[in-house]
PDB file of C-alpha atoms in Angstrom:
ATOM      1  CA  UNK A 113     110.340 -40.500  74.393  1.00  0.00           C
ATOM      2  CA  UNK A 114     109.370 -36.913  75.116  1.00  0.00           C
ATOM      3  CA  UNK A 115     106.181 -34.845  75.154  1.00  0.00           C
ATOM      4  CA  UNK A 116     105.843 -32.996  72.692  1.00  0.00           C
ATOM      5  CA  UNK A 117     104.035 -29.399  72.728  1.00  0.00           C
ATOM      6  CA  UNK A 118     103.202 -27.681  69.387  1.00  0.00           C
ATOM      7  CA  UNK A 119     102.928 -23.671  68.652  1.00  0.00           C
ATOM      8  CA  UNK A 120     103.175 -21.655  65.513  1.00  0.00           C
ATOM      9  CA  UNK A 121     105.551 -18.232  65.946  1.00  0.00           C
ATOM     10  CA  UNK A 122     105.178 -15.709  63.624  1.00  0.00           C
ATOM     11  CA  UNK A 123     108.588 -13.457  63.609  1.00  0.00           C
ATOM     12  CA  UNK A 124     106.784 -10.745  62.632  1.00  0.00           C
ATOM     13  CA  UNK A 125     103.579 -10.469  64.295  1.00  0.00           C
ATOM     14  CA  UNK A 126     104.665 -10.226  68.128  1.00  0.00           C
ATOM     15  CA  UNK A 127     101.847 -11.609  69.586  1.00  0.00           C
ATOM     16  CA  UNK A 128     101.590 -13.175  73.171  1.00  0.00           C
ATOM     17  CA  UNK A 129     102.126 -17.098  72.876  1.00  0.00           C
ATOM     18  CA  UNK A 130      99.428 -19.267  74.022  1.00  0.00           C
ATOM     19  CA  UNK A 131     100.178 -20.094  77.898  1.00  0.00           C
ATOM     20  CA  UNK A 132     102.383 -23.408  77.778  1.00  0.00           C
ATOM     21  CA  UNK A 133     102.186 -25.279  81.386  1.00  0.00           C
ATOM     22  CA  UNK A 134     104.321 -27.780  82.583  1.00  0.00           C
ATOM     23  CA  UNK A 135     104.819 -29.917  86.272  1.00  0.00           C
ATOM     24  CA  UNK A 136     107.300 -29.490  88.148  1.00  0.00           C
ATOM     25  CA  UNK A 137     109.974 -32.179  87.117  1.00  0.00           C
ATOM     26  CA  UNK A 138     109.220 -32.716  84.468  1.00  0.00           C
ATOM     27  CA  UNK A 139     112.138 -33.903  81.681  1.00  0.00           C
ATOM     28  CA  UNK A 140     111.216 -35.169  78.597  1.00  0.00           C
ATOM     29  CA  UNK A 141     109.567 -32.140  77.133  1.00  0.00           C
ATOM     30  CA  UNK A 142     109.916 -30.632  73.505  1.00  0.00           C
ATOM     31  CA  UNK A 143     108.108 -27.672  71.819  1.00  0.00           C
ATOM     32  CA  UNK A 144     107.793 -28.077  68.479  1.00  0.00           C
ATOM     33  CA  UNK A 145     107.625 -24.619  67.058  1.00  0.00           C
ATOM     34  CA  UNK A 146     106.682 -24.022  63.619  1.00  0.00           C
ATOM     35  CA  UNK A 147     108.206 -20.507  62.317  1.00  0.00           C
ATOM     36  CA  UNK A 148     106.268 -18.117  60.012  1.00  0.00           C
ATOM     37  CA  UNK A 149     107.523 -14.612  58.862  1.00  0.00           C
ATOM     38  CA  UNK A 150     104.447 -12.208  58.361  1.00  0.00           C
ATOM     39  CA  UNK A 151     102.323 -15.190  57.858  1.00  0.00           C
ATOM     40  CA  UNK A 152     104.713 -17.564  55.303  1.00  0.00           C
ATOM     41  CA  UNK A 153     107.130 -20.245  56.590  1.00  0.00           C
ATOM     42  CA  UNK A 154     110.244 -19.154  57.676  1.00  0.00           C
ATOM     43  CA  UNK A 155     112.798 -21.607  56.721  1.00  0.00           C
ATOM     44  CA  UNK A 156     115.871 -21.759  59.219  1.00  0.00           C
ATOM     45  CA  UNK A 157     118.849 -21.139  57.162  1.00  0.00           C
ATOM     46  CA  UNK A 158     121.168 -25.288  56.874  1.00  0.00           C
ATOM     47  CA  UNK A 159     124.054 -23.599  59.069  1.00  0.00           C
ATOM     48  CA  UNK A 160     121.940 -22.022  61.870  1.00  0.00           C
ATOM     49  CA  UNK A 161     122.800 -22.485  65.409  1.00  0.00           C
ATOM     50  CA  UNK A 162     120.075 -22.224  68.483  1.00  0.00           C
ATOM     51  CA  UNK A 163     121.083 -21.137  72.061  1.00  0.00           C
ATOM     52  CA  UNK A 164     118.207 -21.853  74.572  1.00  0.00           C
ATOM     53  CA  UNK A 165     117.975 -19.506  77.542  1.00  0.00           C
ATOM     54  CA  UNK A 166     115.624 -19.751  80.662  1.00  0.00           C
ATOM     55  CA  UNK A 167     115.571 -17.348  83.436  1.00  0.00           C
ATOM     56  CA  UNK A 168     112.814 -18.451  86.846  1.00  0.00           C
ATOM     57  CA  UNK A 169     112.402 -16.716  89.830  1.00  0.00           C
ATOM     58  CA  UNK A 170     115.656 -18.796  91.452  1.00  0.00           C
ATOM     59  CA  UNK A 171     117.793 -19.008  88.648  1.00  0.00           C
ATOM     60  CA  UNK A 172     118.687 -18.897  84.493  1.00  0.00           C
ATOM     61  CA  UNK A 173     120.630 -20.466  82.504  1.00  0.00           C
ATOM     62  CA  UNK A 174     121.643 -21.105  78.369  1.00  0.00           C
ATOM     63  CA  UNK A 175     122.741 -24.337  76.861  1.00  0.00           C
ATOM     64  CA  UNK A 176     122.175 -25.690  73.452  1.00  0.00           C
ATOM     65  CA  UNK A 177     123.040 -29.597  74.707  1.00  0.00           C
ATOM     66  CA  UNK A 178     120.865 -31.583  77.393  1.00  0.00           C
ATOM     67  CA  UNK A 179     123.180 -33.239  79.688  1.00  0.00           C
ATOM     68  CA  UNK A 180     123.156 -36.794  78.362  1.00  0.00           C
ATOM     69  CA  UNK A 181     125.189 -34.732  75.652  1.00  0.00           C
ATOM     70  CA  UNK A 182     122.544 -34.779  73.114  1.00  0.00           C
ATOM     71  CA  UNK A 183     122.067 -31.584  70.784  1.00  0.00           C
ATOM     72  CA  UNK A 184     118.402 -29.305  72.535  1.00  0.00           C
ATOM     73  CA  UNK A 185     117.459 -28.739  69.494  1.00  0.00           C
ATOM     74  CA  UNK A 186     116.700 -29.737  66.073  1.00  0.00           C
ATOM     75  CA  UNK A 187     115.537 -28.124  62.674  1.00  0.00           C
ATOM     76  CA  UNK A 188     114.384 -28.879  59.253  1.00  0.00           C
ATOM     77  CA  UNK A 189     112.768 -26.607  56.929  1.00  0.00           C
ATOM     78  CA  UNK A 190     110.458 -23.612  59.057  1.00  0.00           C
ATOM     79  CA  UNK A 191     110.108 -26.364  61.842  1.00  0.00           C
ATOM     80  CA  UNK A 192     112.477 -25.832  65.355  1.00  0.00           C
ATOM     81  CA  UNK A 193     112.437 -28.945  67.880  1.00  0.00           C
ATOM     82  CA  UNK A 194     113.615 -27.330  71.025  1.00  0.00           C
ATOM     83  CA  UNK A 195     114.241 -29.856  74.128  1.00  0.00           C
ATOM     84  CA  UNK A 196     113.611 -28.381  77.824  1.00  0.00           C
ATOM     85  CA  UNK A 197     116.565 -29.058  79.985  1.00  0.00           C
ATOM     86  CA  UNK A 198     115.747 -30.469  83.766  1.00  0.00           C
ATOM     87  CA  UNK A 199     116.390 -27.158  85.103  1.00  0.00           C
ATOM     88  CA  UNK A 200     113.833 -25.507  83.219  1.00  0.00           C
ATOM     89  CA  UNK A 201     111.267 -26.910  85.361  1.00  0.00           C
ATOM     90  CA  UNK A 202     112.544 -26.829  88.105  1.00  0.00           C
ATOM     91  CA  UNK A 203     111.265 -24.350  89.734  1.00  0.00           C
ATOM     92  CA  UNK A 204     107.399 -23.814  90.206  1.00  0.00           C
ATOM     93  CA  UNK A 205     105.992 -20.030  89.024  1.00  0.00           C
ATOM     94  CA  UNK A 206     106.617 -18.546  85.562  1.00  0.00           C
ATOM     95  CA  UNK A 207     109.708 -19.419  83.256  1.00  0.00           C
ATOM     96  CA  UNK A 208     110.519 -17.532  80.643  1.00  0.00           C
ATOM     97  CA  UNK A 209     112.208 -18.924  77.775  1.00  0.00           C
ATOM     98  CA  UNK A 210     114.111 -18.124  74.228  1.00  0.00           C
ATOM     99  CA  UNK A 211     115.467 -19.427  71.163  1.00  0.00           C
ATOM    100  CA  UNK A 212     118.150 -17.743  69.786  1.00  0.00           C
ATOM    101  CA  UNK A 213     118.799 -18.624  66.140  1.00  0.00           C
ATOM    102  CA  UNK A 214     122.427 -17.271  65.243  1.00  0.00           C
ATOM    103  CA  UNK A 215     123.798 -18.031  61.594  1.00  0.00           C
ATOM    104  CA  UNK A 216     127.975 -17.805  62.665  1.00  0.00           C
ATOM    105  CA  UNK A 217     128.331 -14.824  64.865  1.00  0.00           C
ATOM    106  CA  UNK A 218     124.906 -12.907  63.399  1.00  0.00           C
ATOM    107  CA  UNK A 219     121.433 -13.333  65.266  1.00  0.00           C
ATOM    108  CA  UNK A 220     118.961 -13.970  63.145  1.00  0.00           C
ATOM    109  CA  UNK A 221     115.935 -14.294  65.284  1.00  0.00           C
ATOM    110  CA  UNK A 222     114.966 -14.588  68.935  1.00  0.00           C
ATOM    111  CA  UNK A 223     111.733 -16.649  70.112  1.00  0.00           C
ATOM    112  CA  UNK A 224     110.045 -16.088  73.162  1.00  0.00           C
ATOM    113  CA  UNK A 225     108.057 -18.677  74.535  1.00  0.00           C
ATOM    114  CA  UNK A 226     106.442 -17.824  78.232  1.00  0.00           C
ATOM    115  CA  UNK A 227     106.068 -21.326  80.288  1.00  0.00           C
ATOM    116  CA  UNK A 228     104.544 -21.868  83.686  1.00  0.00           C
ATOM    117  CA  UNK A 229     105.524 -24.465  85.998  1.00  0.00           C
ATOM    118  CA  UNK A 230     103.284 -25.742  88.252  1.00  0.00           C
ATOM    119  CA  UNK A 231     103.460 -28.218  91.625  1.00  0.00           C
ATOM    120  CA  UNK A 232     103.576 -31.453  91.182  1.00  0.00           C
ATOM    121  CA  UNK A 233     100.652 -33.614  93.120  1.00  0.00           C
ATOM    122  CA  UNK A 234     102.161 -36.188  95.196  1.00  0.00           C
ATOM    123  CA  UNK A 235     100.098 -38.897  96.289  1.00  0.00           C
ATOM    124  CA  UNK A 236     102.512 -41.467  97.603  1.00  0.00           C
ATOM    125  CA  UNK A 237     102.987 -39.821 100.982  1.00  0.00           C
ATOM    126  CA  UNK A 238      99.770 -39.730 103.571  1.00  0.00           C
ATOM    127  CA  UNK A 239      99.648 -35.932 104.668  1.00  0.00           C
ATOM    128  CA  UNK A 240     100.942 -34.914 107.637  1.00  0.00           C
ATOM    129  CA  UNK A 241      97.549 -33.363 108.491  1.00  0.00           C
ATOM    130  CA  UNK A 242      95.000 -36.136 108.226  1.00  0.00           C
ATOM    131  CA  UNK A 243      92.600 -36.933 110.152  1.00  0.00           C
ATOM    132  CA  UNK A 244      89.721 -39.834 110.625  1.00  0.00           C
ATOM    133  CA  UNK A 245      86.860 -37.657 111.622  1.00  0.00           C
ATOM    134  CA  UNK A 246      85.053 -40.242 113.466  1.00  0.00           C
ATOM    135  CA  UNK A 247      87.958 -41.315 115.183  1.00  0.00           C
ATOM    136  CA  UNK A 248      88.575 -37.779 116.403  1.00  0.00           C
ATOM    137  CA  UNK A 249      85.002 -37.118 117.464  1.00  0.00           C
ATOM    138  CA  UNK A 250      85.459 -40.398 119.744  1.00  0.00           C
ATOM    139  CA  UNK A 251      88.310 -39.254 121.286  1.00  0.00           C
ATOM    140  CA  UNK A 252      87.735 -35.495 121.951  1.00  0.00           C
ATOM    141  CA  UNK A 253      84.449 -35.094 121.075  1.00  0.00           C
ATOM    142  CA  UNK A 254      82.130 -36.156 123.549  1.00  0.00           C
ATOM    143  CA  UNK A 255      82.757 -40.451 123.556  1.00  0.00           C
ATOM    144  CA  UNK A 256      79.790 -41.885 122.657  1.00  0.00           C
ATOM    145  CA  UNK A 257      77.442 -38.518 121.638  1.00  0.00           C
ATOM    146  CA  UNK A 258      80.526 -38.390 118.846  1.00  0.00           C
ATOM    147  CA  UNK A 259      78.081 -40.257 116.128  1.00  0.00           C
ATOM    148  CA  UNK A 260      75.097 -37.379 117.384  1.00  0.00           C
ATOM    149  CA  UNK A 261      77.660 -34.571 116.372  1.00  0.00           C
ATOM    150  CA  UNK A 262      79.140 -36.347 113.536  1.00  0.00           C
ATOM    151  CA  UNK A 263      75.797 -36.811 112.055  1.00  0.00           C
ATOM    152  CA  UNK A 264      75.235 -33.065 112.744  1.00  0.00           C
ATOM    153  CA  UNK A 265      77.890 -32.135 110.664  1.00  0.00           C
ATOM    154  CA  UNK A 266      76.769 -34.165 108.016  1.00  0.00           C
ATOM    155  CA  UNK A 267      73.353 -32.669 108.262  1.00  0.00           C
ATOM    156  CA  UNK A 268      75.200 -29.037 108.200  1.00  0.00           C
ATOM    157  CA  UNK A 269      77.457 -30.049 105.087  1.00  0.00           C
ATOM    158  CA  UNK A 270      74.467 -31.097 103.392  1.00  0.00           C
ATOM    159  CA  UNK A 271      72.361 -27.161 104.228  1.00  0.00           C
ATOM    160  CA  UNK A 272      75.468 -26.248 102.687  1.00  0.00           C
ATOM    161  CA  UNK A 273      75.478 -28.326  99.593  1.00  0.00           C
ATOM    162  CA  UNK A 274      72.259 -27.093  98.877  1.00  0.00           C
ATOM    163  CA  UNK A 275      71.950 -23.488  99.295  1.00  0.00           C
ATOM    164  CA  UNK A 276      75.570 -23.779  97.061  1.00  0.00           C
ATOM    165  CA  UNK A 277      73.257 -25.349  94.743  1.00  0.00           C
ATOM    166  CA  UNK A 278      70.444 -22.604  94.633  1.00  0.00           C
ATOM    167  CA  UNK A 279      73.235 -20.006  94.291  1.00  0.00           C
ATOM    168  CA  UNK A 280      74.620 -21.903  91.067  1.00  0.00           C
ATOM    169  CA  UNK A 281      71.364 -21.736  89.500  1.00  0.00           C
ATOM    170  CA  UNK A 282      70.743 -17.705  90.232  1.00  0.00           C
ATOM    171  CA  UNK A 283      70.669 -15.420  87.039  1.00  0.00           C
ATOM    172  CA  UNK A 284      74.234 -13.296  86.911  1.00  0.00           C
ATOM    173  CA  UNK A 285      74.041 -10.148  86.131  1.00  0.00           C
ATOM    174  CA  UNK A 286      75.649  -9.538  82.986  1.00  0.00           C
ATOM    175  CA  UNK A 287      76.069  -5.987  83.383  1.00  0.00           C
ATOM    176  CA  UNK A 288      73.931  -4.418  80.533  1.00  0.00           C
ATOM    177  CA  UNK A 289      70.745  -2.971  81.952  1.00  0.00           C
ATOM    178  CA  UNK A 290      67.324  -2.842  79.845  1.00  0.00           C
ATOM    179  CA  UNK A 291      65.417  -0.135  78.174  1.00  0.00           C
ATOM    180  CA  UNK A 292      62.654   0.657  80.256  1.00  0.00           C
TER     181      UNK A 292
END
């Protein structure tokens, strides 16, 4: 099963794509583009094939098969399935990424669709820099004034939580002044 991420290309009006993120890793991801020219579906001509390129900061690549062997793309009508290889998010930052439609050795169209990769969250693994608080206080905090100075902290976070508060609730300026 993949996810599947839907935008409408126009051929004609260049326009910047919407911003298309993805995690790190991820490998079951299509983009399901439906095609317009100037506005009107563009139907992909029955013999068309699609080369998929992807250039990151580390590396690029083209393929038109995944490598269980399976076609990366599919078409019917104005609608292009494209399916992201493993490498294609592989590396965190931006991605970019094209469709090439050829019909036999002629280009017909290229599509350029801008991805960003970001880090994956990993949750499985405690972080090397934890820390119990109260544990440390014990230790190298003063032994058994720790719970006075943790309970001073607290008090600080708390003047901090509230004057982060009254600055959330100040009027912005907006940058348009008023006729005096």
């Amino acid at each position: 099963m993949n996810v599947t991420k839907k935008l409408t290309l126009d051929l004609m009006r260049r326009s910047v794509p919407q911003k298309l993120t993805l995690i790190r890793g991820d490998s079951a991801v299509a983009l399901c583009c439906t095609l317009l020219c100037d506005g009107s579906p563009w139907e992909i001509p029955q013999n068309a094939a699609v080369i998929l390129r992807y250039r990151n900061a580390e590396a690029g690549g083209e393929y038109d098969t995944l490598p269980d062997g399976k076609a990366a793309y599919s078409y019917s009508g104005n609608i292009l399935t494209v399916y992201l290889a493993p490498a294609v998010c592989s590396m965190v930052g931006k991605t970019d990424f094209q469709a090439v439609i050829y019909v036999g050795a002629s280009q017909k169209s290229t599509l350029c669709i801008p991805l960003f990769v970001e880090g994956a969250v990993s949750g499985s693994k405690e972080p090397e820099s934890y820390t119990n608080l109260t544990q440390w206080l014990l230790q190298y905090g003063g032994g058994s004034d720790a719970s006075g100075l943790l309970q001073g902290l607290y008090g600080e976070i708390d003047g901090l939580e509230n004057r982060l508060s009254a600055l959330e609730n100040m009027p912005v300026y907006d940058g348009e002044m008023e006729d005096v």
